[in-house]
mmCIF file of C-alpha atoms in Angstrom:
data_model
loop_
_atom_site.group_PDB
_atom_site.id
_atom_site.type_symbol
_atom_site.label_atom_id
_atom_site.label_comp_id
_atom_site.label_asym_id
_atom_site.label_seq_id
_atom_site.Cartn_x
_atom_site.Cartn_y
_atom_site.Cartn_z
ATOM 1 C CA GLN A 1 15.714 -12.711 13.467
ATOM 2 C CA VAL A 2 11.982 -12.786 13.015
ATOM 3 C CA HIS A 3 9.222 -15.048 12.960
ATOM 4 C CA VAL A 4 6.220 -14.237 10.956
ATOM 5 C CA VAL A 5 2.677 -15.993 10.863
ATOM 6 C CA GLU A 6 0.059 -15.523 8.476
ATOM 7 C CA SER A 7 -3.841 -15.515 8.957
ATOM 8 C CA GLY A 8 -7.187 -14.194 7.300
ATOM 9 C CA GLY A 9 -7.376 -17.062 4.725
ATOM 10 C CA GLY A 10 -10.599 -18.763 4.267
ATOM 11 C CA LEU A 11 -13.341 -19.750 1.539
ATOM 12 C CA VAL A 12 -14.889 -16.752 -0.144
ATOM 13 C CA GLN A 13 -17.123 -16.479 -3.359
ATOM 14 C CA ALA A 14 -15.899 -14.860 -6.552
ATOM 15 C CA GLY A 15 -15.943 -11.203 -6.275
ATOM 16 C CA ALA A 16 -15.426 -10.947 -2.532
ATOM 17 C CA SER A 17 -12.675 -9.199 -0.965
ATOM 18 C CA LEU A 18 -10.278 -10.509 1.779
ATOM 19 C CA ASN A 19 -7.885 -9.064 4.326
ATOM 20 C CA LEU A 20 -4.650 -11.249 5.183
ATOM 21 C CA SER A 21 -2.403 -10.573 8.063
ATOM 22 C CA CYS A 22 1.270 -11.277 8.688
ATOM 23 C CA ALA A 23 2.220 -11.000 12.395
ATOM 24 C CA ALA A 24 5.803 -10.553 13.387
ATOM 25 C CA SER A 25 7.836 -11.382 16.482
ATOM 26 C CA GLY A 26 11.337 -10.685 17.055
ATOM 27 C CA ASP A 27 13.808 -7.750 17.175
ATOM 28 C CA SER A 28 13.623 -4.482 14.938
ATOM 29 C CA PHE A 29 10.726 -5.622 12.810
ATOM 30 C CA SER A 30 10.396 -2.147 11.850
ATOM 31 C CA LYS A 31 13.592 -2.512 9.846
ATOM 32 C CA TYR A 32 12.159 -5.406 7.981
ATOM 33 C CA GLY A 33 10.731 -5.392 4.449
ATOM 34 C CA VAL A 34 7.811 -7.925 3.861
ATOM 35 C CA GLY A 35 6.717 -9.568 0.747
ATOM 36 C CA TRP A 36 3.605 -11.613 -0.086
ATOM 37 C CA PHE A 37 3.750 -14.603 -2.232
ATOM 38 C CA ARG A 38 1.367 -17.253 -3.316
ATOM 39 C CA GLN A 39 1.471 -20.918 -4.725
ATOM 40 C CA ALA A 40 -1.381 -22.404 -6.487
ATOM 41 C CA PRO A 41 -1.924 -26.138 -6.693
ATOM 42 C CA GLY A 42 0.754 -27.538 -9.274
ATOM 43 C CA LYS A 43 2.324 -24.237 -9.639
ATOM 44 C CA GLU A 44 5.525 -22.210 -8.558
ATOM 45 C CA ARG A 45 5.155 -19.713 -5.905
ATOM 46 C CA THR A 46 5.102 -16.283 -7.209
ATOM 47 C CA PHE A 47 5.616 -12.796 -5.678
ATOM 48 C CA ILE A 48 2.380 -10.602 -5.458
ATOM 49 C CA ALA A 49 3.212 -7.578 -3.160
ATOM 50 C CA GLY A 50 6.167 -6.142 -1.332
ATOM 51 C CA ILE A 51 6.567 -3.377 1.296
ATOM 52 C CA PRO A 52 10.063 -2.071 2.663
ATOM 53 C CA TRP A 53 10.377 -1.173 6.162
ATOM 54 C CA SER A 54 9.594 2.475 5.569
ATOM 55 C CA ALA A 55 6.493 1.648 3.484
ATOM 56 C CA LYS A 56 7.854 3.688 0.784
ATOM 57 C CA ASN A 57 8.151 2.415 -2.874
ATOM 58 C CA ILE A 58 5.586 -0.445 -2.306
ATOM 59 C CA TYR A 59 5.666 -2.869 -5.227
ATOM 60 C CA TYR A 60 3.146 -5.058 -6.928
ATOM 61 C CA PRO A 61 3.860 -7.097 -10.177
ATOM 62 C CA GLU A 62 1.812 -5.692 -13.038
ATOM 63 C CA SER A 63 -0.701 -8.381 -13.054
ATOM 64 C CA MET A 64 -1.548 -7.615 -9.229
ATOM 65 C CA LYS A 65 -1.829 -3.590 -9.693
ATOM 66 C CA GLY A 66 -5.225 -2.389 -8.655
ATOM 67 C CA ARG A 67 -6.509 -5.599 -6.927
ATOM 68 C CA LEU A 68 -4.025 -5.575 -3.825
ATOM 69 C CA THR A 69 -3.191 -3.336 -1.377
ATOM 70 C CA ILE A 70 -0.133 -3.813 1.033
ATOM 71 C CA SER A 71 0.262 -1.985 4.218
ATOM 72 C CA ARG A 72 2.075 -2.229 7.720
ATOM 73 C CA ASP A 73 1.570 -1.116 11.223
ATOM 74 C CA ASN A 74 5.169 -1.288 12.636
ATOM 75 C CA ALA A 75 3.900 -0.513 16.032
ATOM 76 C CA ARG A 76 1.958 -3.469 15.967
ATOM 77 C CA ASN A 77 4.396 -5.637 14.085
ATOM 78 C CA ILE A 78 1.614 -6.607 11.362
ATOM 79 C CA VAL A 79 1.819 -6.334 7.462
ATOM 80 C CA TYR A 80 -1.567 -6.487 5.767
ATOM 81 C CA LEU A 81 -2.806 -7.649 2.438
ATOM 82 C CA HIS A 82 -5.963 -6.559 1.277
ATOM 83 C CA MET A 83 -7.356 -8.361 -1.760
ATOM 84 C CA ASN A 84 -10.518 -7.290 -3.757
ATOM 85 C CA ASN A 85 -12.443 -9.063 -6.696
ATOM 86 C CA LEU A 86 -11.210 -12.169 -5.918
ATOM 87 C CA GLN A 87 -11.614 -15.052 -8.499
ATOM 88 C CA PRO A 88 -11.183 -18.815 -8.584
ATOM 89 C CA GLU A 89 -7.859 -18.192 -10.061
ATOM 90 C CA ASP A 90 -6.746 -16.595 -6.930
ATOM 91 C CA THR A 91 -7.084 -19.838 -4.964
ATOM 92 C CA ALA A 92 -3.581 -20.499 -3.608
ATOM 93 C CA VAL A 93 -1.793 -20.776 -0.424
ATOM 94 C CA TYR A 94 -0.507 -17.166 0.635
ATOM 95 C CA TYR A 95 2.787 -16.690 2.387
ATOM 96 C CA CYS A 96 4.413 -13.775 3.808
ATOM 97 C CA ALA A 97 8.111 -13.428 4.227
ATOM 98 C CA ALA A 98 10.481 -10.983 5.829
ATOM 99 C CA SER A 99 13.928 -9.977 5.525
ATOM 100 C CA TYR A 100 16.130 -7.107 7.218
ATOM 101 C CA LEU A 101 16.010 -4.201 4.695
ATOM 102 C CA ALA A 102 14.456 -6.027 2.142
ATOM 103 C CA THR A 103 12.568 -4.353 -0.797
ATOM 104 C CA GLY A 104 10.293 -5.878 -3.684
ATOM 105 C CA ALA A 105 10.604 -9.336 -4.656
ATOM 106 C CA GLY A 106 13.362 -9.857 -2.100
ATOM 107 C CA PRO A 107 15.212 -12.140 -1.602
ATOM 108 C CA TYR A 108 13.613 -13.082 1.849
ATOM 109 C CA ASP A 109 14.957 -14.914 4.755
ATOM 110 C CA TYR A 110 12.115 -15.683 7.121
ATOM 111 C CA TRP A 111 8.827 -17.401 5.853
ATOM 112 C CA GLY A 112 5.730 -18.129 7.462
ATOM 113 C CA GLN A 113 3.757 -21.396 7.045
ATOM 114 C CA GLY A 114 1.045 -19.930 4.592
ATOM 115 C CA THR A 115 -2.650 -19.489 4.928
ATOM 116 C CA GLN A 116 -5.118 -20.988 2.454
ATOM 117 C CA VAL A 117 -7.454 -18.864 0.239
ATOM 118 C CA THR A 118 -10.093 -20.604 -1.850
ATOM 119 C CA VAL A 119 -12.423 -18.616 -3.886
ATOM 120 C CA SER A 120 -15.575 -20.451 -5.213
ATOM 121 C CA SER A 121 -17.295 -19.497 -8.503
#
């Protein structure tokens, strides 16, 4: 079992970049796949990036390719999400989630509380 906590959200202007972190605690995090999701106001939560424990076969939905970079540091139990060229439509609560040997969009068992990202025009 792992516990994950997101950080790094905030208010930025359109065109800016932002780095989110997902810090994990618990056993064997290096064997957990991690996904990032987001939920905009009034919309469903959607998958935006996934990284397996090996960091091979990283997956982004087509709509996110080129704007996001997911990476992980297993020695520090952290997964990062770098986002560039943010636009107002990227405003959402961003969540990370983890699950043992998970890949892609999951499913994921352990979820954080989310971090708010607000992009002003």
